[in-house]
Coordinates of C-alpha atoms in Angstrom, one line a residue:
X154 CA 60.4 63.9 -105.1
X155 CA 59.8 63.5 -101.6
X156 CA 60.3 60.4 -99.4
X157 CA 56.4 60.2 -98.6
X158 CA 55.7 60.8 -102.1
X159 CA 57.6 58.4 -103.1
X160 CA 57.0 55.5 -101.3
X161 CA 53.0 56.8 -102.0
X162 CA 54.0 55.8 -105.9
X163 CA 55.6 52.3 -104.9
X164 CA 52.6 51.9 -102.3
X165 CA 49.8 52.8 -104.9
X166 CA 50.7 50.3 -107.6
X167 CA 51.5 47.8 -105.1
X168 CA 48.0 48.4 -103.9
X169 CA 46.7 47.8 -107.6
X170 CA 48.7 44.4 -107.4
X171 CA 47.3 44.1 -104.2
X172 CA 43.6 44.6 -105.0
X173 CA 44.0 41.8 -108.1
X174 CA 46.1 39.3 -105.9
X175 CA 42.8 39.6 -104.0
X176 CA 40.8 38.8 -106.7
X177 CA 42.9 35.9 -107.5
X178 CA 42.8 34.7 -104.1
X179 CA 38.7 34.7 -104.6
X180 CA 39.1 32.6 -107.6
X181 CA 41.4 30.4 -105.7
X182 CA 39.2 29.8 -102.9
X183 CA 36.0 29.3 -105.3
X184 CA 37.6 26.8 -107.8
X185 CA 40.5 24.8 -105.4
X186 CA 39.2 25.3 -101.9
X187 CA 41.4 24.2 -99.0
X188 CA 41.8 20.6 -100.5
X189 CA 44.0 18.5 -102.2
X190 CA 44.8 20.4 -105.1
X191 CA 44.8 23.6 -103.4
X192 CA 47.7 22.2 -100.2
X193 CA 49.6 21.2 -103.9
X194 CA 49.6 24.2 -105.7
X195 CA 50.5 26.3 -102.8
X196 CA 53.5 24.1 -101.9
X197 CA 54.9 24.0 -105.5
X198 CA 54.3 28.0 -105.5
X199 CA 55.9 28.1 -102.3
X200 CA 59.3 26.6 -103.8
X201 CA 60.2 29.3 -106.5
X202 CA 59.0 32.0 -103.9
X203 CA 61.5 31.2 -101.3
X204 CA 64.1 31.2 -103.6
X205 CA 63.2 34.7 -105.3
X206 CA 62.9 36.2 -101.5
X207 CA 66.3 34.1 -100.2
X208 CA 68.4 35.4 -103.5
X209 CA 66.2 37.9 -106.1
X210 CA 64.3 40.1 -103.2
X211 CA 66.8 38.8 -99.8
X212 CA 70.8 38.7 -100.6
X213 CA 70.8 39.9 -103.8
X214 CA 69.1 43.0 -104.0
X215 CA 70.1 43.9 -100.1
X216 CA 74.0 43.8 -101.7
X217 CA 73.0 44.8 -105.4
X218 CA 71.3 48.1 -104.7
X219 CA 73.2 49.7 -102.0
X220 CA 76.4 49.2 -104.5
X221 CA 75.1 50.3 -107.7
X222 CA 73.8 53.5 -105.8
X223 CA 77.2 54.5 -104.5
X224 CA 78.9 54.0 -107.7
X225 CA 75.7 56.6 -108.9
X226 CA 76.7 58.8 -106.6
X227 CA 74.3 61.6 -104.5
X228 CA 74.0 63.3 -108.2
X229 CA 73.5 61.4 -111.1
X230 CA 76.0 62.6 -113.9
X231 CA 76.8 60.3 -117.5
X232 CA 79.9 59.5 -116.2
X233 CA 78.2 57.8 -112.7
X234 CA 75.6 56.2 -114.3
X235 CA 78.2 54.2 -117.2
X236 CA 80.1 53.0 -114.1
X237 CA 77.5 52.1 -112.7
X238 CA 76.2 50.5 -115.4
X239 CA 79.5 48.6 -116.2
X240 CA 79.0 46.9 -112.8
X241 CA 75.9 46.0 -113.2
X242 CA 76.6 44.3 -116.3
X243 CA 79.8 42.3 -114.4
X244 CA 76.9 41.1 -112.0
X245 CA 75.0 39.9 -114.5
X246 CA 77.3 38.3 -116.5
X247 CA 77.6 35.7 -113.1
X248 CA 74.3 35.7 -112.0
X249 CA 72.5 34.6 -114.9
X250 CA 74.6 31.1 -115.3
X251 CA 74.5 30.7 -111.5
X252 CA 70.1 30.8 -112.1
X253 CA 70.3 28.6 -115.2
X254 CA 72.3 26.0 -113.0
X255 CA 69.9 26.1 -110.3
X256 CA 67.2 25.9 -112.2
X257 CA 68.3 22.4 -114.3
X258 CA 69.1 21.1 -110.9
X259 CA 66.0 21.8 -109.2
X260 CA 63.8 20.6 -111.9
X261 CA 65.8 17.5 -112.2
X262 CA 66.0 16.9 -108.2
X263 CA 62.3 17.8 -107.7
X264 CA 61.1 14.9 -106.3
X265 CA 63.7 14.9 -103.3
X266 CA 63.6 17.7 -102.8
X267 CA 59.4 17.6 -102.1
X268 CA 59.7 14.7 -100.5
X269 CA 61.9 17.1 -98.0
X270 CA 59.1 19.8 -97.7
X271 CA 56.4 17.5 -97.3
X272 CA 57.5 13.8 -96.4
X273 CA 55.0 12.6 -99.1
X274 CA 52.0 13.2 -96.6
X275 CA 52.6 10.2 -95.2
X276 CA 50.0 11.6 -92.6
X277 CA 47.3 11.8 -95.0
X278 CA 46.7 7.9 -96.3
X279 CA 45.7 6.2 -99.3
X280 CA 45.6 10.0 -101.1
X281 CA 49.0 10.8 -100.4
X282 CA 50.8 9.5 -103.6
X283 CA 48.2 11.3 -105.6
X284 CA 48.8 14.2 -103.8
X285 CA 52.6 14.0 -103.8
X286 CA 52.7 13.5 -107.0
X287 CA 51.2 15.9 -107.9
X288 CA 52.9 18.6 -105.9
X289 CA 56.1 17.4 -108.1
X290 CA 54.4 18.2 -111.0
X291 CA 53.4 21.8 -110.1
X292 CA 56.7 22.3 -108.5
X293 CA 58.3 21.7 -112.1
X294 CA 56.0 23.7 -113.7
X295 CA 56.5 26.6 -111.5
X296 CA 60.4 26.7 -111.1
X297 CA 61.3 28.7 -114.0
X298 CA 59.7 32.0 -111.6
X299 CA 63.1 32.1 -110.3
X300 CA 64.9 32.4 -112.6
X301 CA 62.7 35.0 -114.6
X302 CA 62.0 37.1 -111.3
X303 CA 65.5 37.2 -110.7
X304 CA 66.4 38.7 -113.6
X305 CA 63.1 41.4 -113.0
X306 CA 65.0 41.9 -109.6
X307 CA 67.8 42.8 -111.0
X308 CA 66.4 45.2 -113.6
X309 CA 64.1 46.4 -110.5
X310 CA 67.3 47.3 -108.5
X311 CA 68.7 49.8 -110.8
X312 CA 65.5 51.1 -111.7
X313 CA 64.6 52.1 -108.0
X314 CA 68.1 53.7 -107.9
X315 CA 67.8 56.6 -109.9
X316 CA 64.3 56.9 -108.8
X317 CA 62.0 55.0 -111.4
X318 CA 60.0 53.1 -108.8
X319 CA 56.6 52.8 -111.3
X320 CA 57.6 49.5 -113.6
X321 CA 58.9 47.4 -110.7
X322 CA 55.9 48.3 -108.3
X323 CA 53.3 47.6 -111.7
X324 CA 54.9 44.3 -112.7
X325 CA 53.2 41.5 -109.7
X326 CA 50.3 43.0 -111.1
X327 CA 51.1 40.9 -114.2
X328 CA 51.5 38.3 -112.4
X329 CA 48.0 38.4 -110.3
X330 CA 46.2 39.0 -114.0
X331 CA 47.3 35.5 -115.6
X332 CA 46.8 34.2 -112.8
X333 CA 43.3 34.9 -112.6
X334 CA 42.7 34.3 -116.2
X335 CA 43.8 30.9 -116.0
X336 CA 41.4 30.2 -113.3
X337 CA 38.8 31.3 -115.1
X338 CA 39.6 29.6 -118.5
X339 CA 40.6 26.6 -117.1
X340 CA 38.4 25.3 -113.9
X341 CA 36.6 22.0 -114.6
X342 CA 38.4 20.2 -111.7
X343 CA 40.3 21.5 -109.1
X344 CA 43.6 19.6 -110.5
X345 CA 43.1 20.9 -113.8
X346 CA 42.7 24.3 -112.0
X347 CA 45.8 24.1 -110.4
X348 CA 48.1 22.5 -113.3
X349 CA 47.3 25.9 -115.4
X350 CA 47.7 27.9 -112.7
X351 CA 51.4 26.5 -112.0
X352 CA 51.8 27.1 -115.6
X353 CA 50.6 30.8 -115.3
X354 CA 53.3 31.5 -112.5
X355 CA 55.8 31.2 -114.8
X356 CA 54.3 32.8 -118.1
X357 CA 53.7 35.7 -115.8
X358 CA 57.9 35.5 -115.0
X359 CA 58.2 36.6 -118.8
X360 CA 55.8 39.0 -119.1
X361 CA 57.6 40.8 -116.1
X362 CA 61.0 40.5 -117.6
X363 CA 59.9 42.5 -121.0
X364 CA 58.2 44.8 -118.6
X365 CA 61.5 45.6 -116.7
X366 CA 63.9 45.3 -119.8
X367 CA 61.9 47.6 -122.1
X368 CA 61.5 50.3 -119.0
X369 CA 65.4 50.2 -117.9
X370 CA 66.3 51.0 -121.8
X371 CA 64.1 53.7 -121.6
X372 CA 66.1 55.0 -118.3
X373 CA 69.0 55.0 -120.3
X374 CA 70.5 51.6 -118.2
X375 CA 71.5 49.7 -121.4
X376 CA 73.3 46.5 -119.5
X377 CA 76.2 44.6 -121.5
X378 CA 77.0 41.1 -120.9
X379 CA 81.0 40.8 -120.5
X380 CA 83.0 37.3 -119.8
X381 CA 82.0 36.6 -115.8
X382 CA 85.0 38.2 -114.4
X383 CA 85.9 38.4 -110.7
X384 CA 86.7 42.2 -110.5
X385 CA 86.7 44.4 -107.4
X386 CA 83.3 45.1 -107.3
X387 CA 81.8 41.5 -107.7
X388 CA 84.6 40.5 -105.1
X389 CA 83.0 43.2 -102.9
X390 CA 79.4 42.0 -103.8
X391 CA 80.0 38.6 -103.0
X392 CA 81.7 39.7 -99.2
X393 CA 78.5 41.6 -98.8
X394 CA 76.0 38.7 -99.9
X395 CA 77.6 35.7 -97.8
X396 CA 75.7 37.2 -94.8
X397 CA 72.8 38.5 -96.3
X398 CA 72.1 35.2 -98.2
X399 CA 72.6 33.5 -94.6
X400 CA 70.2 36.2 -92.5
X401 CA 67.9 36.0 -95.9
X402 CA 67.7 32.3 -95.7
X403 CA 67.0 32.2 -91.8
X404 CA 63.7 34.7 -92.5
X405 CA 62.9 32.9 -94.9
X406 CA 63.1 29.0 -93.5
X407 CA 61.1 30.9 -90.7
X408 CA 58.5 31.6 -92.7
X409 CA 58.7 28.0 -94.7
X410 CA 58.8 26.3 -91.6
X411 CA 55.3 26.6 -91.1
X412 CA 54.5 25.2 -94.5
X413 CA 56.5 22.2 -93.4
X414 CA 55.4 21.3 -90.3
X415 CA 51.6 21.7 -91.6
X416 CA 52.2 19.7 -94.4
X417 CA 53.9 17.0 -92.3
X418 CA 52.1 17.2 -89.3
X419 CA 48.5 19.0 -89.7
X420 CA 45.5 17.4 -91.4
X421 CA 44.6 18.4 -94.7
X422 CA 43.3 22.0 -95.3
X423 CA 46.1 23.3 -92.9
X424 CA 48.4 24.1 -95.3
X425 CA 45.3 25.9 -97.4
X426 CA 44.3 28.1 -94.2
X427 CA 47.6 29.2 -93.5
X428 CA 48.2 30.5 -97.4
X429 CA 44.7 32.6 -97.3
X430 CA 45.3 34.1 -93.8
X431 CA 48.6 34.8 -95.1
X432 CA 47.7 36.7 -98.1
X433 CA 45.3 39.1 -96.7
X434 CA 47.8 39.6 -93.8
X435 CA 50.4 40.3 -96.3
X436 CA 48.2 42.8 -98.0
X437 CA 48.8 45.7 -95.9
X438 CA 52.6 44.9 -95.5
X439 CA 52.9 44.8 -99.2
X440 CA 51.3 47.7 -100.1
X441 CA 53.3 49.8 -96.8
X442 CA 56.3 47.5 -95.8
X443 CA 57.5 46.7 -99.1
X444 CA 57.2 50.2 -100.3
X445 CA 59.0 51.6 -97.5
X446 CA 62.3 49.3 -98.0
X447 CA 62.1 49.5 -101.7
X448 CA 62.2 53.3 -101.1
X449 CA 64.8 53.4 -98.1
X450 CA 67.4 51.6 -99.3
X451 CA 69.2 53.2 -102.1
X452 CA 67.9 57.0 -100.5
X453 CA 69.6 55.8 -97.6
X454 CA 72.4 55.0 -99.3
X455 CA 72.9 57.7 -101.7
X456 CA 72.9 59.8 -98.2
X457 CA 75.6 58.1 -96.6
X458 CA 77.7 57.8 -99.3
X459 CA 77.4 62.2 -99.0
X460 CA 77.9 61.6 -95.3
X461 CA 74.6 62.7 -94.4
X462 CA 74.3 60.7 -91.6
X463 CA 71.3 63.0 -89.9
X464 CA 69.3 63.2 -93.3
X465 CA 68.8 59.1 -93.5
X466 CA 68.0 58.7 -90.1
X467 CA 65.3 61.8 -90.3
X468 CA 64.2 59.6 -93.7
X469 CA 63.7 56.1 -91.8
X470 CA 61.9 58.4 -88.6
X471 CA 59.3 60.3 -90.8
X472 CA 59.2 56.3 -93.3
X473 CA 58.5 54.6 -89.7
X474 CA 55.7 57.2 -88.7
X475 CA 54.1 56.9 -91.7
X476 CA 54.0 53.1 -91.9
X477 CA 52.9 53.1 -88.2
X478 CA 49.9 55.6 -89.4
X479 CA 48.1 52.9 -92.3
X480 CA 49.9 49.6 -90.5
X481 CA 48.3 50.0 -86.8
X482 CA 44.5 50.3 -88.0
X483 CA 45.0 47.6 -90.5
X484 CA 46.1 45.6 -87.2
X485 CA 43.1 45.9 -85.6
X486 CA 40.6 45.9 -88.2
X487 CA 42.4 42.4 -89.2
X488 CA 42.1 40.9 -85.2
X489 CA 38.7 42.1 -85.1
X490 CA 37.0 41.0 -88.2
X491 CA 38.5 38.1 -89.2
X492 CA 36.1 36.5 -89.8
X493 CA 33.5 38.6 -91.4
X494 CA 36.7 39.2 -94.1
X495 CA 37.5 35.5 -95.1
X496 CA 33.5 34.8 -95.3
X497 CA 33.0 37.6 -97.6
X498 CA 35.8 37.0 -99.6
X499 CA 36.3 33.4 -100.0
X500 CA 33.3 31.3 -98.5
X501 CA 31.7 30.1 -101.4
X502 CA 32.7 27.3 -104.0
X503 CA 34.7 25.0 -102.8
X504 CA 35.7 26.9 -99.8
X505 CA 33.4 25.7 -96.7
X506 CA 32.0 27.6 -93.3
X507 CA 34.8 25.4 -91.9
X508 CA 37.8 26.5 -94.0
X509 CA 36.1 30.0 -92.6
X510 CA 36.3 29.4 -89.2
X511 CA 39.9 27.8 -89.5
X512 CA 41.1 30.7 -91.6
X513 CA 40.0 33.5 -89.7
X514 CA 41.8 32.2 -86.3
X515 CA 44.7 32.2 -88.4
X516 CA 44.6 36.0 -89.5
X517 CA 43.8 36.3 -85.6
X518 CA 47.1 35.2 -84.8
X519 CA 48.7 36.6 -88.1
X520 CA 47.8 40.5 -87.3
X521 CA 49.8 41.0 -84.4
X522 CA 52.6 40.0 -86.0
X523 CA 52.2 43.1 -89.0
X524 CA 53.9 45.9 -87.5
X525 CA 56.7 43.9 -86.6
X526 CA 56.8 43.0 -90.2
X527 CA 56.3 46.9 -91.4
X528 CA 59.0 48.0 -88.7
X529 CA 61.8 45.5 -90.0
X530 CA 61.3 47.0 -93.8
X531 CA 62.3 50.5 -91.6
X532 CA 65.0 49.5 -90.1
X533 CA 67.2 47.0 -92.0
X534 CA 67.7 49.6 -94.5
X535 CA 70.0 51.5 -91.9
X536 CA 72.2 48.3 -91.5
X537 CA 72.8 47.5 -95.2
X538 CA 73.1 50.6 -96.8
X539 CA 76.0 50.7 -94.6
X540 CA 77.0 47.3 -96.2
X541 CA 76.6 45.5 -92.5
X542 CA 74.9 42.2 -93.4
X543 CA 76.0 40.3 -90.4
X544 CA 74.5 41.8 -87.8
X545 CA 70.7 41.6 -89.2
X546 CA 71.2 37.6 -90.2
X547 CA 72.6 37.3 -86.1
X548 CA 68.9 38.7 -85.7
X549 CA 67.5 36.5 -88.0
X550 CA 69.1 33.4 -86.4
X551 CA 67.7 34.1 -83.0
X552 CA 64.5 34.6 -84.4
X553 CA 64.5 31.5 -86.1
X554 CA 65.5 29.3 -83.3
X555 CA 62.6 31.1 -81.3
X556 CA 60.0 30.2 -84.2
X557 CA 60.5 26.8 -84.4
X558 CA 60.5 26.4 -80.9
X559 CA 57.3 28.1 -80.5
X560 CA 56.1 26.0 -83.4
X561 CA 56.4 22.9 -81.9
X562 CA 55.3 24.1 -78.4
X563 CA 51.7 25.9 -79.8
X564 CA 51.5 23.3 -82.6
X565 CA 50.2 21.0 -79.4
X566 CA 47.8 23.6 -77.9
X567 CA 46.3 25.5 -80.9
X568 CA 47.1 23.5 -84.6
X569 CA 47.9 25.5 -87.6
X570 CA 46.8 29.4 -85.3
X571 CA 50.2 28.5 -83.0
X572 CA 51.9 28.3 -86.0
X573 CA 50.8 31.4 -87.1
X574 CA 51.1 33.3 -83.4
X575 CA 54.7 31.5 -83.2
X576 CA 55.6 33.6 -86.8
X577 CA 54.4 36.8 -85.4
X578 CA 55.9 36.5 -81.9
X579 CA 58.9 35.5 -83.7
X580 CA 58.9 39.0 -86.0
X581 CA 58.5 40.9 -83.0
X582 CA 61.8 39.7 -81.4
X583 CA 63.6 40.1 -84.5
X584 CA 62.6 43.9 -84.5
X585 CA 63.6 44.2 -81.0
X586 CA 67.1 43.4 -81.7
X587 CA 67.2 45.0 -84.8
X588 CA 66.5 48.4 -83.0
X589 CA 68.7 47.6 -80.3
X590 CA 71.1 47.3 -82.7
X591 CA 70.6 50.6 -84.2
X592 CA 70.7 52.5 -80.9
X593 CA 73.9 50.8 -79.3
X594 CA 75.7 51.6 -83.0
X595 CA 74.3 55.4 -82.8
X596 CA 72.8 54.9 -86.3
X597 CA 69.3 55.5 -85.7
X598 CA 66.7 56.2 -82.8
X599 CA 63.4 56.9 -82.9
X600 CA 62.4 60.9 -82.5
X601 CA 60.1 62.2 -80.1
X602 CA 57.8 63.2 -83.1
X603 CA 57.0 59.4 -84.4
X604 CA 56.5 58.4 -80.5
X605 CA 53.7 60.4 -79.7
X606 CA 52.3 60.6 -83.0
X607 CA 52.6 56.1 -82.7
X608 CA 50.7 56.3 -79.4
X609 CA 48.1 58.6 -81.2
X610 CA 47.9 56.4 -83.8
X611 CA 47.7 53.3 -81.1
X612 CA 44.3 55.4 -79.6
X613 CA 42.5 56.1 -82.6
X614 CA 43.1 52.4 -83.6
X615 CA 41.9 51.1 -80.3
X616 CA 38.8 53.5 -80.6
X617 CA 38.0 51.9 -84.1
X618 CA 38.4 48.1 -83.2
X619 CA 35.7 48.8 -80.6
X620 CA 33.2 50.4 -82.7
X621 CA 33.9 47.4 -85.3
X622 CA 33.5 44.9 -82.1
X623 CA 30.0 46.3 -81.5
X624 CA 29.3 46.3 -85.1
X625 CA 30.1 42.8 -85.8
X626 CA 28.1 41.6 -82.9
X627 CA 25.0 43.3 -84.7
X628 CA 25.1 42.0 -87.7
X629 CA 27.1 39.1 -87.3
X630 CA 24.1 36.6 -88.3
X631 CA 24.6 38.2 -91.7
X632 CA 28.2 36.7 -92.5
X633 CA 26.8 32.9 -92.2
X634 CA 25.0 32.5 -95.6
X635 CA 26.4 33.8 -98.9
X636 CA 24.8 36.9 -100.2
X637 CA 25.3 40.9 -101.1
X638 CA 24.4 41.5 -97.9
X639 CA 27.0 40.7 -96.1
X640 CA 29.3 42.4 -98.8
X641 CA 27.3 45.4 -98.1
X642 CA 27.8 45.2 -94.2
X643 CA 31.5 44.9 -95.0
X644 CA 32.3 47.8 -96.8
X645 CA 30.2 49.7 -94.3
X646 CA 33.0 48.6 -91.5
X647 CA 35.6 49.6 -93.7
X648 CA 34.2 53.1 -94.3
X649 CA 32.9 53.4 -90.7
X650 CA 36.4 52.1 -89.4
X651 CA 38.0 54.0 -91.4
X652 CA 36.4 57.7 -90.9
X653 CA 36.5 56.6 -87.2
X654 CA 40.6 56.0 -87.5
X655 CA 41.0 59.1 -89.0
X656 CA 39.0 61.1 -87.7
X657 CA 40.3 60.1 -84.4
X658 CA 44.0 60.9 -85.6
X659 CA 43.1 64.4 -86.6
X660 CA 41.4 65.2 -83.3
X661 CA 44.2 64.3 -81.3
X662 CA 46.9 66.0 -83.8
X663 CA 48.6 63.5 -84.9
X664 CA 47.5 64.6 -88.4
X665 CA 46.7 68.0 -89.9
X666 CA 45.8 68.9 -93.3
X667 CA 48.6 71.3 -93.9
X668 CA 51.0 68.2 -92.8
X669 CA 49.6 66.0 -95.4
X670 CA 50.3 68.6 -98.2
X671 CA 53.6 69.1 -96.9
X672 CA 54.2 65.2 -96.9
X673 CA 53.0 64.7 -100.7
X674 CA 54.3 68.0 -102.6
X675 CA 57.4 67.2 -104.7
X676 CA 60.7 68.7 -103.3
X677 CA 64.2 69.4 -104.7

């Protein structure tokens, strides 16, 4: 299967977890709002999830994969695949005490440990032990993610190494559908909302594990569970993740410290905008940028360990065009139209013309980050599947430093939007030196062929943003009262943008029909 069609598989049922996360971010925004309940939930959620990136989706799987797909080998024979396989089950046989033992402590230590995150709202008065209290609450009832979405990780890892990309890419999707039918079973008050939805979280961890176990038995990866023993290949494992979990954790306190200093320092509703102009800023990185790494790495890999140098670096140049081609007009549609996007998709309920407003500047700020965010996916792969996890969390570090220094310097000028601009400037440094990297190690530059057909891209993206611009400012009256009008003018920027984008692109050949069919057909 080709690269392109491949990360079109991971990408199209990411999109289908994508579409329902919307439709659970809707529900969200009708039945919570940006109030108290709704800053609660979204910390305790925020907990298990920067674990799962730090050690499932960060160190873990950035070691785990690249290993297990050299002991595969370029072809996949029986006797590749038990090896394989053995190691797999020596990882496992460590990691799953390791994520019991985290999980008693963190349950047990929860209070602490959100009185670190959030330093019990002191900010927010006469509310704030309510609140606190109940963001322990939900932070116990959503811990047991981790351990469950490590384990679908780790099932996920193997499975995207000999090529079965469709379970791992379907499974969030369980997670987004009991999510939303807890919301909508359970929405008398917004704390009852949100004590069901916690619970959700991790029911959804169980349904994703069967989902994963039953699919890698039908690959033929039947794991054992040996005595933890420190052999070779754990040893190496272990060398590998030291740094990764280090450059993991950097990205990911970057990200968390925004959360923090909201909670601590913003009024309440901060936390809230910064989660919804988040999630819609995420969806285009989650249906391109996630697909792209989950696709690169063990390709990349599998090359290397063949010493085909050449072929991974023409496999992250033809993944980085592509990205480039569905990331940059998502850019621009998301600067331009903020606004008209959050009010059609939240503004009703509980969610206000204020939360709106306060939203939208924050998806502003959020969109110029996403390439950055696309590009990283791209390019990291070249540096672990080469088992160099230092250099990327060097990266990381200077990033972070840079993030929380712009967080406390825009925090002043622009509230919860300079945390937001501070994120994305911050991603956009980190990419810098990541491709520096590359090109002073000789293991990847970019080719003349994704350069100009990027700046093509960058023109037809430009053209589209200002036909949305003059659109908007027609029929912006429409997107201050709740009705299917404005849902109507919506889709009809999203068509119009979209044929304009294209359209664009094809005109100035930086897409042809006979490329597109040469992109998707399957290959040997």
């Amino acid at each position: 299967m080709s690269l392109i069609k491949r990360i079109s598989t991971v990408g199209g049922y990411t999109l289908l977890s994508r579409f329902f996360g919307l439709g659970r971010d809707f529900l969200l925004a009708r039945y919570l709002g940006a109030g108290m309940a709704a800053d609660a939930f979204f910390i305790a959620f925020k907990l298990p999830n920067f674990f799962r990136r730090l050690f499932a989706e960060g160190a873990f799987s950035v070691a785990f994969v690249p290993l297990f797909s050299r002991a595969l080998g370029k072809e996949i024979t029986p006797e590749s695949q038990a090896t394989a396989q053995e190691f797999a089950g020596h990882v496992l046989s460590w990691l799953l005490p390791v994520l019991v033992a985290l999980l008693i402590i963190m349950e047990l230590a929860m209070v602490p440990v959100m009185l670190g995150l959030t330093g019990g709202f002191s900010s927010e008065g006469v509310a704030a032990n309510k609140k606190f209290d109940l963001v322990v609450e939900l932070g116990r009832y959503t811990f047991p993610y981790l351990l469950l979405i490590s384990l679908v990780s780790f099932y996920a890892g193997m499975l995207n190494a000999v090529n079965r990309f469709s379970a791992a890419a379907f499974a969030p999707v369980l997670l987004n559908i009991l999510m939303i039918s807890a919301l909508l079973l359970f929405h008398e008050t917004e704390i009852e909302a949100a004590r069901f939805l916690a619970g959700a979280v991790s029911v959804s961890g169980v349904a994703q594990f069967i989902l994963l176990y039953v699919s890698a038995r039908r690959a033929g990866l039947r794991i054992k569970l040996p005595r933890p023993e420190l052999t070779d290949d754990v040893r190496q494992l272990l060398r590998v993740m030291a740094p990764a979990a280090i450059g993991a954790g950097v990205m990911q306190l970057n990200l968390l410290a925004d959360i923090v200093i909201a909670a601590r320092l913003l009024p309440e509703g901060s936390v809230s905008w910064l989660f919804y102009a988040d999630r819609l800023a995420q969806l285009p990185l989650g249906v391109i940028g996630v697909a792209v790494g989950t696709v690169l790495l063990p390709g990349i890999s599998r090359l290397l360990a063949a010493d085909d140098a050449a072929g991974a670096a023409a496999q992250q140049n033809r993944a980085l065009e592509y990205s480039m081609m569905l990331t940059l007009p998502a850019t621009a549609a998301l600067a331009v139209i903020a606004y008209p996007i959050i009010a059609t998709i939240f503004e009703r309920g509980a969610f206000t013309e204020t939360d709106t407003s306060a939203t939208a500047l924050a998806l502003f700020a959020y969109s110029f980050g996403l390439p950055a965010y696309v590009i990283q996916k791209a390019l990291t792969p070249a540096y672990f599947a080469r088992g160099d996890t230092r250099t990327p969390v060097i990266f990381a570090s200077v990033s972070l430093v840079v993030n929380l220094i712009l967080n406390l310097v825009l925090i002043r000028y622009f509230a919860h939007v300079g945390l937001a601009a501070a994120t994305a400037i911050a991603a956009w440094i980190n990419v810098g030196l990541l491709y520096y990297g590359l090109r002073k190690k000789r293991y990847f530059s970019v080719d003349r062929q994704t350069i100009a057909n990027s700046l093509k891209f960058t023109a037809a993206s430009l053209l589209m943003a200002a036909l949305l611009v003059g659109a908007y400012s027609r029929w912006s009256t429409l997107f201050h009262t709740d009705g299917f009008e404005r849902v109507l003018v919506l889709a009809a920027f999203v068509v119009g943008g979209a044929l304009t984008y294209f359209s664009t692109s094809f005109a100035l050949g930086a897409l042809k029909p006979n490329q597109i069919k040469v992109l998707l057909k399957r290959q040997r």
